[in-house]
Every structure is written in structure tokens, then in C-alpha cells.
């Protein structure tokens, strides 16, 4: 009986990929030389499907629905699809769950890139700054380029707090900060800053939802970075900056 298993082998900025090792109890695993051969095929997104004793026959990838690739689309050279060497085997299923595997990004015959390499290139080329709010760019970009990722996030959310604080002070004469400021400013019951039509249930839900986002960003992102020495990756900084950009844009669209 042939069994197959799919893995996501996509990694940005890499020409070869290692299969992720699924962490299980070592009592269920064994290292086995590939006496029983394992065959594989790629889908257009770069996922790999393994099959024992014979090449996989499925037409589409179970993970993403993309078609499988068996030949170079440029020169029609057949792609090698046999896993050799030491393979990590799951005793329960008899399928490979890890080991060393290199996914080619270019055809060995003609040198042209495969579809998944083009996808990686497009993702790498995506300019995040082009979609972020000007305030986020102003406060974050110099810090990000200097490698100060946590400082960039903290500066952006401090500026968001300062702008809401100024609006609230001008309208009410009261000075609040952080979470308490956001809960007062965006309260759906008596908001100082209105983000949607409060005459409808949908509008009230939107107002409440953004209240939670504004307040949550102060409690969960700004405050920890302001009160502690926290290091984050460039990728996690980007996640925070996208959220901040959304909140700045929604503030600009207030009623």
C-alpha cells in the first residue's frame, strides 16, 4: 500500500530547503536507509508530496490545490523525484517525516526558475512600506533600517497614542493615556471619536471592535515595549506595523 504525505518546504531567500522534522516521541521513530525508495513531486507553490515505492499520482496538492510539476516548463526535462540516503521514518505510518531534502529552484538542464522560485521572488520583492500609513513610515522606517525593530514599533504606537490623546484633550479637556484613553475615546456608548454609523448594529460592532484593537495595542504592544527591554525580529516588527497602519488609517476615516 502506498502512502503519501505533504510538507511545506517553502523558505524565502533560499535555493535549497530542509524538510521540517515533526517532533514526536523518539520511541515512534527510526532512522532507515531508503531500501524502500521514496518518491516525491512538487506542486507549483513549492510543497512536496512523498510516496513510497512509486511516484505520487495525485494531480493537485492537498495543501494549496495547485497542480503538480513533473517537468521543467521551459525545456521539458523530467524532474528527479527519488529521495536517497538516510530518511527519518514514522513507524506507525511508514512515511518519511523529516531528513535532508533539497528542493531545486532552477532547472539543472536549462537553468530557468521553477514556479515556486518565482513566487518566492515576488514575496521578497514586495515593498511593505508602499502600503503603510505615512505616520508609520515616518517613525518606523529609520529605526527599522538601523536594525532597531522593537524601538520602531514602540515609537509608532507611542505616536498613535499621542494623536488620540490630543484629539481627546481638545474635545473633552481631559487628559488620559493608554488603555483608559482608548476605552473612553472609542466607547460605543458615548464615543468621543466616532469610527462608524452608531445608528446601526453593524456600526456599533465596528466601533466596539476598533475600541478593542486600539486598547489592545496599548496593553499588548506599546506598554510591554515601553517598560521592558524586549527584542523582536524584523518579521514580528512588520506584523505590528501593519496593525498600527490599519489603526492610523481608521483614525483618518473617523466621522
PDB file of C-alpha atoms in Angstrom:
ATOM      1  CA  UNK A   1       0.000   0.000   0.000  1.00  0.00           C
ATOM      2  CA  UNK A   2       1.392   3.342  -0.989  1.00  0.00           C
ATOM      3  CA  UNK A   3       1.195   6.258   1.439  1.00  0.00           C
ATOM      4  CA  UNK A   4       1.889   9.902   0.847  1.00  0.00           C
ATOM      5  CA  UNK A   5       2.496  12.928   2.985  1.00  0.00           C
ATOM      6  CA  UNK A   6       2.732  16.634   2.154  1.00  0.00           C
ATOM      7  CA  UNK A   7       5.241  19.089   3.539  1.00  0.00           C
ATOM      8  CA  UNK A   8       5.565  22.848   3.163  1.00  0.00           C
ATOM      9  CA  UNK A   9       9.174  23.259   2.059  1.00  0.00           C
ATOM     10  CA  UNK A  10       8.965  26.902   1.046  1.00  0.00           C
ATOM     11  CA  UNK A  11      11.604  29.172   2.582  1.00  0.00           C
ATOM     12  CA  UNK A  12      12.233  32.780   1.454  1.00  0.00           C
ATOM     13  CA  UNK A  13      15.663  33.608   0.074  1.00  0.00           C
ATOM     14  CA  UNK A  14      16.873  30.052  -0.106  1.00  0.00           C
ATOM     15  CA  UNK A  15      17.770  27.855  -3.024  1.00  0.00           C
ATOM     16  CA  UNK A  16      17.509  24.637  -1.015  1.00  0.00           C
ATOM     17  CA  UNK A  17      15.202  23.601   1.754  1.00  0.00           C
ATOM     18  CA  UNK A  18      15.308  21.183   4.666  1.00  0.00           C
ATOM     19  CA  UNK A  19      12.126  19.312   5.475  1.00  0.00           C
ATOM     20  CA  UNK A  20      10.795  20.242   8.903  1.00  0.00           C
ATOM     21  CA  UNK A  21      11.209  17.464  11.441  1.00  0.00           C
ATOM     22  CA  UNK A  22       7.926  16.713  13.162  1.00  0.00           C
ATOM     23  CA  UNK A  23       8.601  16.483  16.885  1.00  0.00           C
ATOM     24  CA  UNK A  24       7.318  13.174  18.224  1.00  0.00           C
ATOM     25  CA  UNK A  25       8.428  10.744  20.877  1.00  0.00           C
ATOM     26  CA  UNK A  26      11.670   9.083  19.784  1.00  0.00           C
ATOM     27  CA  UNK A  27      10.131   5.711  20.582  1.00  0.00           C
ATOM     28  CA  UNK A  28       7.928   6.024  17.496  1.00  0.00           C
ATOM     29  CA  UNK A  29      10.754   6.931  15.103  1.00  0.00           C
ATOM     30  CA  UNK A  30      13.575   5.101  13.396  1.00  0.00           C
ATOM     31  CA  UNK A  31      16.351   6.112  11.020  1.00  0.00           C
ATOM     32  CA  UNK A  32      16.199   3.953   7.946  1.00  0.00           C
ATOM     33  CA  UNK A  33      18.260   3.695   4.754  1.00  0.00           C
ATOM     34  CA  UNK A  34      15.992   4.052   1.749  1.00  0.00           C
ATOM     35  CA  UNK A  35      15.878   0.374   0.782  1.00  0.00           C
ATOM     36  CA  UNK A  36      12.223   1.072   0.094  1.00  0.00           C
ATOM     37  CA  UNK A  37      12.531   4.101  -2.156  1.00  0.00           C
ATOM     38  CA  UNK A  38      10.598   7.274  -1.510  1.00  0.00           C
ATOM     39  CA  UNK A  39       9.451   9.279  -4.490  1.00  0.00           C
ATOM     40  CA  UNK A  40       8.374  12.896  -4.484  1.00  0.00           C
ATOM     41  CA  UNK A  41       6.780  15.546  -6.661  1.00  0.00           C
ATOM     42  CA  UNK A  42       6.414  19.289  -6.240  1.00  0.00           C
ATOM     43  CA  UNK A  43       3.387  21.489  -6.676  1.00  0.00           C
ATOM     44  CA  UNK A  44       3.619  24.914  -8.295  1.00  0.00           C
ATOM     45  CA  UNK A  45       3.720  26.554  -4.844  1.00  0.00           C
ATOM     46  CA  UNK A  46       6.746  24.508  -3.777  1.00  0.00           C
ATOM     47  CA  UNK A  47       5.108  21.943  -1.485  1.00  0.00           C
ATOM     48  CA  UNK A  48       6.481  18.425  -1.799  1.00  0.00           C
ATOM     49  CA  UNK A  49       4.455  15.195  -1.726  1.00  0.00           C
ATOM     50  CA  UNK A  50       6.147  11.908  -0.813  1.00  0.00           C
ATOM     51  CA  UNK A  51       5.071   8.447  -1.850  1.00  0.00           C
ATOM     52  CA  UNK A  52       6.620   5.055  -1.116  1.00  0.00           C
ATOM     53  CA  UNK A  53       7.657   2.582  -3.843  1.00  0.00           C
ATOM     54  CA  UNK A  54       6.087   4.522  -6.752  1.00  0.00           C
ATOM     55  CA  UNK A  55       5.795   8.164  -7.798  1.00  0.00           C
ATOM     56  CA  UNK A  56       2.781  10.092  -6.426  1.00  0.00           C
ATOM     57  CA  UNK A  57      -0.171  10.090  -8.802  1.00  0.00           C
ATOM     58  CA  UNK A  58      -2.304  12.898  -7.371  1.00  0.00           C
ATOM     59  CA  UNK A  59      -2.964  15.736  -9.794  1.00  0.00           C
ATOM     60  CA  UNK A  60      -3.226  18.556  -7.239  1.00  0.00           C
ATOM     61  CA  UNK A  61      -1.545  19.499  -3.976  1.00  0.00           C
ATOM     62  CA  UNK A  62      -3.589  18.732  -0.865  1.00  0.00           C
ATOM     63  CA  UNK A  63      -2.239  21.851   0.879  1.00  0.00           C
ATOM     64  CA  UNK A  64      -2.890  24.576  -1.693  1.00  0.00           C
ATOM     65  CA  UNK A  65      -4.752  22.986  -4.619  1.00  0.00           C
ATOM     66  CA  UNK A  66      -2.046  23.884  -7.146  1.00  0.00           C
ATOM     67  CA  UNK A  67      -1.142  21.405  -9.872  1.00  0.00           C
ATOM     68  CA  UNK A  68       1.863  19.105  -9.556  1.00  0.00           C
ATOM     69  CA  UNK A  69       5.025  19.746 -11.572  1.00  0.00           C
ATOM     70  CA  UNK A  70       6.805  16.815 -13.199  1.00  0.00           C
ATOM     71  CA  UNK A  71       8.804  18.580 -15.895  1.00  0.00           C
ATOM     72  CA  UNK A  72      10.649  21.828 -16.398  1.00  0.00           C
ATOM     73  CA  UNK A  73       8.093  24.101 -18.120  1.00  0.00           C
ATOM     74  CA  UNK A  74      10.869  25.633 -20.241  1.00  0.00           C
ATOM     75  CA  UNK A  75      12.847  22.659 -21.595  1.00  0.00           C
ATOM     76  CA  UNK A  76      10.544  19.769 -20.602  1.00  0.00           C
ATOM     77  CA  UNK A  77      13.311  17.954 -18.712  1.00  0.00           C
ATOM     78  CA  UNK A  78      11.875  15.406 -16.299  1.00  0.00           C
ATOM     79  CA  UNK A  79      12.435  16.369 -12.656  1.00  0.00           C
ATOM     80  CA  UNK A  80      14.296  13.915 -10.483  1.00  0.00           C
ATOM     81  CA  UNK A  81      11.894  12.571  -7.873  1.00  0.00           C
ATOM     82  CA  UNK A  82      13.639   9.924  -5.767  1.00  0.00           C
ATOM     83  CA  UNK A  83      14.712  10.502  -2.171  1.00  0.00           C
ATOM     84  CA  UNK A  84      18.063   8.853  -1.463  1.00  0.00           C
ATOM     85  CA  UNK A  85      20.174   8.423   1.644  1.00  0.00           C
ATOM     86  CA  UNK A  86      19.034   8.353   5.261  1.00  0.00           C
ATOM     87  CA  UNK A  87      15.356   9.010   5.842  1.00  0.00           C
ATOM     88  CA  UNK A  88      13.511   9.543   9.126  1.00  0.00           C
ATOM     89  CA  UNK A  89      10.597   7.117   9.182  1.00  0.00           C
ATOM     90  CA  UNK A  90       7.436   7.128  11.276  1.00  0.00           C
ATOM     91  CA  UNK A  91       6.971   3.506  12.354  1.00  0.00           C
ATOM     92  CA  UNK A  92       3.219   3.933  12.692  1.00  0.00           C
ATOM     93  CA  UNK A  93       2.645   5.062   9.110  1.00  0.00           C
ATOM     94  CA  UNK A  94       5.838   4.078   7.290  1.00  0.00           C
ATOM     95  CA  UNK A  95       6.146   7.576   5.798  1.00  0.00           C
ATOM     96  CA  UNK A  96       9.105   9.971   5.911  1.00  0.00           C
ATOM     97  CA  UNK A  97       8.660  12.810   8.379  1.00  0.00           C
ATOM     98  CA  UNK A  98      11.984  14.559   8.066  1.00  0.00           C
ATOM     99  CA  UNK A  99      15.577  14.255   6.977  1.00  0.00           C
ATOM    100  CA  UNK A 100      17.588  16.263   4.500  1.00  0.00           C
ATOM    101  CA  UNK A 101      15.924  17.306   1.288  1.00  0.00           C
ATOM    102  CA  UNK A 102      16.995  19.988  -1.183  1.00  0.00           C
ATOM    103  CA  UNK A 103      14.334  21.488  -3.395  1.00  0.00           C
ATOM    104  CA  UNK A 104      15.800  22.893  -6.619  1.00  0.00           C
ATOM    105  CA  UNK A 105      14.690  26.386  -7.528  1.00  0.00           C
ATOM    106  CA  UNK A 106      16.150  26.192 -11.044  1.00  0.00           C
ATOM    107  CA  UNK A 107      16.240  23.510 -13.717  1.00  0.00           C
ATOM    108  CA  UNK A 108      19.560  21.675 -13.835  1.00  0.00           C
ATOM    109  CA  UNK A 109      19.326  21.431 -17.622  1.00  0.00           C
ATOM    110  CA  UNK A 110      18.359  24.940 -18.773  1.00  0.00           C
ATOM    111  CA  UNK A 111      18.789  26.995 -15.589  1.00  0.00           C
ATOM    112  CA  UNK A 112      15.323  28.570 -15.756  1.00  0.00           C
ATOM    113  CA  UNK A 113      13.430  29.081 -12.463  1.00  0.00           C
ATOM    114  CA  UNK A 114      10.544  26.868 -11.424  1.00  0.00           C
ATOM    115  CA  UNK A 115       7.157  28.338 -10.490  1.00  0.00           C
ATOM    116  CA  UNK A 116       7.826  28.223  -6.737  1.00  0.00           C
ATOM    117  CA  UNK A 117      11.084  30.168  -7.161  1.00  0.00           C
ATOM    118  CA  UNK A 118       9.168  32.935  -8.912  1.00  0.00           C
ATOM    119  CA  UNK A 119       6.670  33.015  -6.052  1.00  0.00           C
ATOM    120  CA  UNK A 120       9.467  33.402  -3.517  1.00  0.00           C
ATOM    121  CA  UNK A 121      10.982  36.177  -5.590  1.00  0.00           C
ATOM    122  CA  UNK A 122       7.699  38.070  -5.771  1.00  0.00           C
ATOM    123  CA  UNK A 123       7.269  37.844  -1.993  1.00  0.00           C
ATOM    124  CA  UNK A 124      10.814  39.042  -1.372  1.00  0.00           C
ATOM    125  CA  UNK A 125      10.314  41.952  -3.751  1.00  0.00           C
ATOM    126  CA  UNK A 126       7.101  43.104  -2.077  1.00  0.00           C
ATOM    127  CA  UNK A 127       7.577  46.612  -0.694  1.00  0.00           C
ATOM    128  CA  UNK A 128       5.840  46.748   2.683  1.00  0.00           C
ATOM    129  CA  UNK A 129       6.466  50.478   3.046  1.00  0.00           C
ATOM    130  CA  UNK A 130       4.303  51.159  -0.010  1.00  0.00           C
ATOM    131  CA  UNK A 131       1.144  50.110   1.843  1.00  0.00           C
ATOM    132  CA  UNK A 132       1.844  51.516   5.304  1.00  0.00           C
ATOM    133  CA  UNK A 133       0.435  54.759   6.702  1.00  0.00           C
ATOM    134  CA  UNK A 134       2.734  57.816   6.385  1.00  0.00           C
ATOM    135  CA  UNK A 135       2.980  58.126  10.173  1.00  0.00           C
ATOM    136  CA  UNK A 136       4.203  54.542  10.431  1.00  0.00           C
ATOM    137  CA  UNK A 137       6.815  55.198   7.758  1.00  0.00           C
ATOM    138  CA  UNK A 138       7.914  58.441   9.443  1.00  0.00           C
ATOM    139  CA  UNK A 139       8.520  56.888  12.849  1.00  0.00           C
ATOM    140  CA  UNK A 140       9.438  53.316  11.954  1.00  0.00           C
ATOM    141  CA  UNK A 141      11.465  53.295   8.749  1.00  0.00           C
ATOM    142  CA  UNK A 142      14.666  54.963  10.069  1.00  0.00           C
ATOM    143  CA  UNK A 143      14.661  52.684  13.100  1.00  0.00           C
ATOM    144  CA  UNK A 144      13.956  49.543  11.071  1.00  0.00           C
ATOM    145  CA  UNK A 145      16.771  50.374   8.660  1.00  0.00           C
ATOM    146  CA  UNK A 146      19.086  50.827  11.654  1.00  0.00           C
ATOM    147  CA  UNK A 147      18.083  47.417  12.980  1.00  0.00           C
ATOM    148  CA  UNK A 148      16.144  48.763  15.993  1.00  0.00           C
ATOM    149  CA  UNK A 149      12.962  46.767  15.461  1.00  0.00           C
ATOM    150  CA  UNK A 150      11.428  46.976  18.937  1.00  0.00           C
ATOM    151  CA  UNK A 151      12.173  50.712  19.100  1.00  0.00           C
ATOM    152  CA  UNK A 152      10.434  51.201  15.764  1.00  0.00           C
ATOM    153  CA  UNK A 153       7.273  49.500  16.989  1.00  0.00           C
ATOM    154  CA  UNK A 154       7.312  51.370  20.292  1.00  0.00           C
ATOM    155  CA  UNK A 155       7.755  54.733  18.568  1.00  0.00           C
ATOM    156  CA  UNK A 156       4.852  54.103  16.200  1.00  0.00           C
ATOM    157  CA  UNK A 157       2.403  53.086  18.918  1.00  0.00           C
ATOM    158  CA  UNK A 158       3.516  55.982  21.123  1.00  0.00           C
ATOM    159  CA  UNK A 159       2.691  58.329  18.253  1.00  0.00           C
ATOM    160  CA  UNK A 160      -0.699  56.662  17.793  1.00  0.00           C
ATOM    161  CA  UNK A 161      -1.387  57.172  21.498  1.00  0.00           C
ATOM    162  CA  UNK A 162      -0.240  60.807  21.309  1.00  0.00           C
ATOM    163  CA  UNK A 163      -2.579  61.616  18.411  1.00  0.00           C
ATOM    164  CA  UNK A 164      -5.633  60.057  20.074  1.00  0.00           C
ATOM    165  CA  UNK A 165      -4.650  61.773  23.331  1.00  0.00           C
ATOM    166  CA  UNK A 166      -4.509  65.172  21.608  1.00  0.00           C
ATOM    167  CA  UNK A 167      -7.911  64.650  19.952  1.00  0.00           C
ATOM    168  CA  UNK A 168      -9.496  63.590  23.231  1.00  0.00           C
ATOM    169  CA  UNK A 169      -7.984  66.525  25.129  1.00  0.00           C
ATOM    170  CA  UNK A 170      -9.199  69.072  22.574  1.00  0.00           C
ATOM    171  CA  UNK A 171     -12.767  67.749  22.693  1.00  0.00           C
ATOM    172  CA  UNK A 172     -13.170  66.976  26.414  1.00  0.00           C
ATOM    173  CA  UNK A 173     -10.483  68.956  28.208  1.00  0.00           C
ATOM    174  CA  UNK A 174      -9.461  65.740  29.996  1.00  0.00           C
ATOM    175  CA  UNK A 175      -6.054  64.134  29.731  1.00  0.00           C
ATOM    176  CA  UNK A 176      -5.937  60.347  29.620  1.00  0.00           C
ATOM    177  CA  UNK A 177      -3.375  57.863  28.337  1.00  0.00           C
ATOM    178  CA  UNK A 178      -3.036  54.340  27.042  1.00  0.00           C
ATOM    179  CA  UNK A 179      -5.756  51.769  27.575  1.00  0.00           C
ATOM    180  CA  UNK A 180      -8.063  54.042  29.611  1.00  0.00           C
ATOM    181  CA  UNK A 181      -7.775  56.704  26.910  1.00  0.00           C
ATOM    182  CA  UNK A 182      -8.747  54.286  24.155  1.00  0.00           C
ATOM    183  CA  UNK A 183     -11.706  52.910  26.106  1.00  0.00           C
ATOM    184  CA  UNK A 184     -13.078  56.392  26.712  1.00  0.00           C
ATOM    185  CA  UNK A 185     -12.309  57.774  23.270  1.00  0.00           C
ATOM    186  CA  UNK A 186     -13.860  54.917  21.292  1.00  0.00           C
ATOM    187  CA  UNK A 187     -16.620  53.725  23.641  1.00  0.00           C
ATOM    188  CA  UNK A 188     -19.628  52.696  21.502  1.00  0.00           C
ATOM    189  CA  UNK A 189     -21.982  54.033  24.177  1.00  0.00           C
ATOM    190  CA  UNK A 190     -20.734  57.632  24.186  1.00  0.00           C
ATOM    191  CA  UNK A 191     -17.701  57.900  21.889  1.00  0.00           C
ATOM    192  CA  UNK A 192     -15.557  60.975  21.586  1.00  0.00           C
ATOM    193  CA  UNK A 193     -14.089  59.652  18.342  1.00  0.00           C
ATOM    194  CA  UNK A 194     -16.706  58.029  16.087  1.00  0.00           C
ATOM    195  CA  UNK A 195     -15.491  55.488  13.556  1.00  0.00           C
ATOM    196  CA  UNK A 196     -18.772  54.221  12.074  1.00  0.00           C
ATOM    197  CA  UNK A 197     -22.529  54.720  11.948  1.00  0.00           C
ATOM    198  CA  UNK A 198     -23.645  54.153  15.538  1.00  0.00           C
ATOM    199  CA  UNK A 199     -27.276  54.105  14.447  1.00  0.00           C
ATOM    200  CA  UNK A 200     -26.828  50.556  13.155  1.00  0.00           C
ATOM    201  CA  UNK A 201     -25.882  47.345  14.892  1.00  0.00           C
ATOM    202  CA  UNK A 202     -23.066  46.841  12.399  1.00  0.00           C
ATOM    203  CA  UNK A 203     -21.694  50.296  13.092  1.00  0.00           C
ATOM    204  CA  UNK A 204     -21.769  49.737  16.846  1.00  0.00           C
ATOM    205  CA  UNK A 205     -19.970  46.418  16.370  1.00  0.00           C
ATOM    206  CA  UNK A 206     -17.287  48.132  14.281  1.00  0.00           C
ATOM    207  CA  UNK A 207     -16.882  50.839  16.951  1.00  0.00           C
ATOM    208  CA  UNK A 208     -16.529  48.191  19.680  1.00  0.00           C
ATOM    209  CA  UNK A 209     -14.130  46.131  17.608  1.00  0.00           C
ATOM    210  CA  UNK A 210     -11.801  49.038  16.941  1.00  0.00           C
ATOM    211  CA  UNK A 211     -12.015  50.094  20.593  1.00  0.00           C
ATOM    212  CA  UNK A 212     -10.645  46.651  21.451  1.00  0.00           C
ATOM    213  CA  UNK A 213      -7.933  46.921  18.807  1.00  0.00           C
ATOM    214  CA  UNK A 214      -6.802  50.378  19.946  1.00  0.00           C
ATOM    215  CA  UNK A 215      -6.873  49.418  23.640  1.00  0.00           C
ATOM    216  CA  UNK A 216      -5.287  46.042  22.972  1.00  0.00           C
ATOM    217  CA  UNK A 217      -2.436  47.582  21.030  1.00  0.00           C
ATOM    218  CA  UNK A 218      -1.632  49.797  24.022  1.00  0.00           C
ATOM    219  CA  UNK A 219      -1.800  46.946  26.547  1.00  0.00           C
ATOM    220  CA  UNK A 220      -0.190  44.236  24.471  1.00  0.00           C
ATOM    221  CA  UNK A 221       2.294  46.072  22.247  1.00  0.00           C
ATOM    222  CA  UNK A 222       3.127  49.608  23.398  1.00  0.00           C
ATOM    223  CA  UNK A 223       3.237  49.053  27.163  1.00  0.00           C
ATOM    224  CA  UNK A 224       5.479  45.953  27.249  1.00  0.00           C
ATOM    225  CA  UNK A 225       7.985  47.615  24.945  1.00  0.00           C
ATOM    226  CA  UNK A 226       7.908  50.864  26.906  1.00  0.00           C
ATOM    227  CA  UNK A 227       8.504  49.150  30.265  1.00  0.00           C
ATOM    228  CA  UNK A 228      10.856  46.334  29.338  1.00  0.00           C
ATOM    229  CA  UNK A 229      13.959  45.547  27.288  1.00  0.00           C
ATOM    230  CA  UNK A 230      12.284  43.463  24.577  1.00  0.00           C
ATOM    231  CA  UNK A 231      13.924  42.234  21.378  1.00  0.00           C
ATOM    232  CA  UNK A 232      11.833  41.236  18.383  1.00  0.00           C
ATOM    233  CA  UNK A 233      12.587  40.082  14.859  1.00  0.00           C
ATOM    234  CA  UNK A 234      12.166  42.190  11.756  1.00  0.00           C
ATOM    235  CA  UNK A 235       9.256  39.968  10.723  1.00  0.00           C
ATOM    236  CA  UNK A 236       7.415  40.445  14.024  1.00  0.00           C
ATOM    237  CA  UNK A 237       8.023  44.195  13.806  1.00  0.00           C
ATOM    238  CA  UNK A 238       6.360  44.142  10.383  1.00  0.00           C
ATOM    239  CA  UNK A 239       3.321  42.398  11.892  1.00  0.00           C
ATOM    240  CA  UNK A 240       2.962  45.166  14.477  1.00  0.00           C
ATOM    241  CA  UNK A 241       3.493  47.927  11.941  1.00  0.00           C
ATOM    242  CA  UNK A 242       0.727  46.599   9.699  1.00  0.00           C
ATOM    243  CA  UNK A 243      -1.667  46.722  12.659  1.00  0.00           C
ATOM    244  CA  UNK A 244      -0.558  50.248  13.533  1.00  0.00           C
ATOM    245  CA  UNK A 245      -1.068  51.302   9.922  1.00  0.00           C
ATOM    246  CA  UNK A 246      -4.633  49.982   9.970  1.00  0.00           C
ATOM    247  CA  UNK A 247      -5.391  51.930  13.157  1.00  0.00           C
ATOM    248  CA  UNK A 248      -3.903  55.155  11.768  1.00  0.00           C
ATOM    249  CA  UNK A 249      -5.937  54.796   8.586  1.00  0.00           C
ATOM    250  CA  UNK A 250      -9.137  54.122  10.513  1.00  0.00           C
ATOM    251  CA  UNK A 251      -8.464  57.178  12.658  1.00  0.00           C
ATOM    252  CA  UNK A 252      -8.115  59.270   9.485  1.00  0.00           C
ATOM    253  CA  UNK A 253     -11.504  57.958   8.328  1.00  0.00           C
ATOM    254  CA  UNK A 254     -13.311  58.944  11.546  1.00  0.00           C
ATOM    255  CA  UNK A 255     -16.708  60.644  11.274  1.00  0.00           C
TER     256      UNK A 255
END
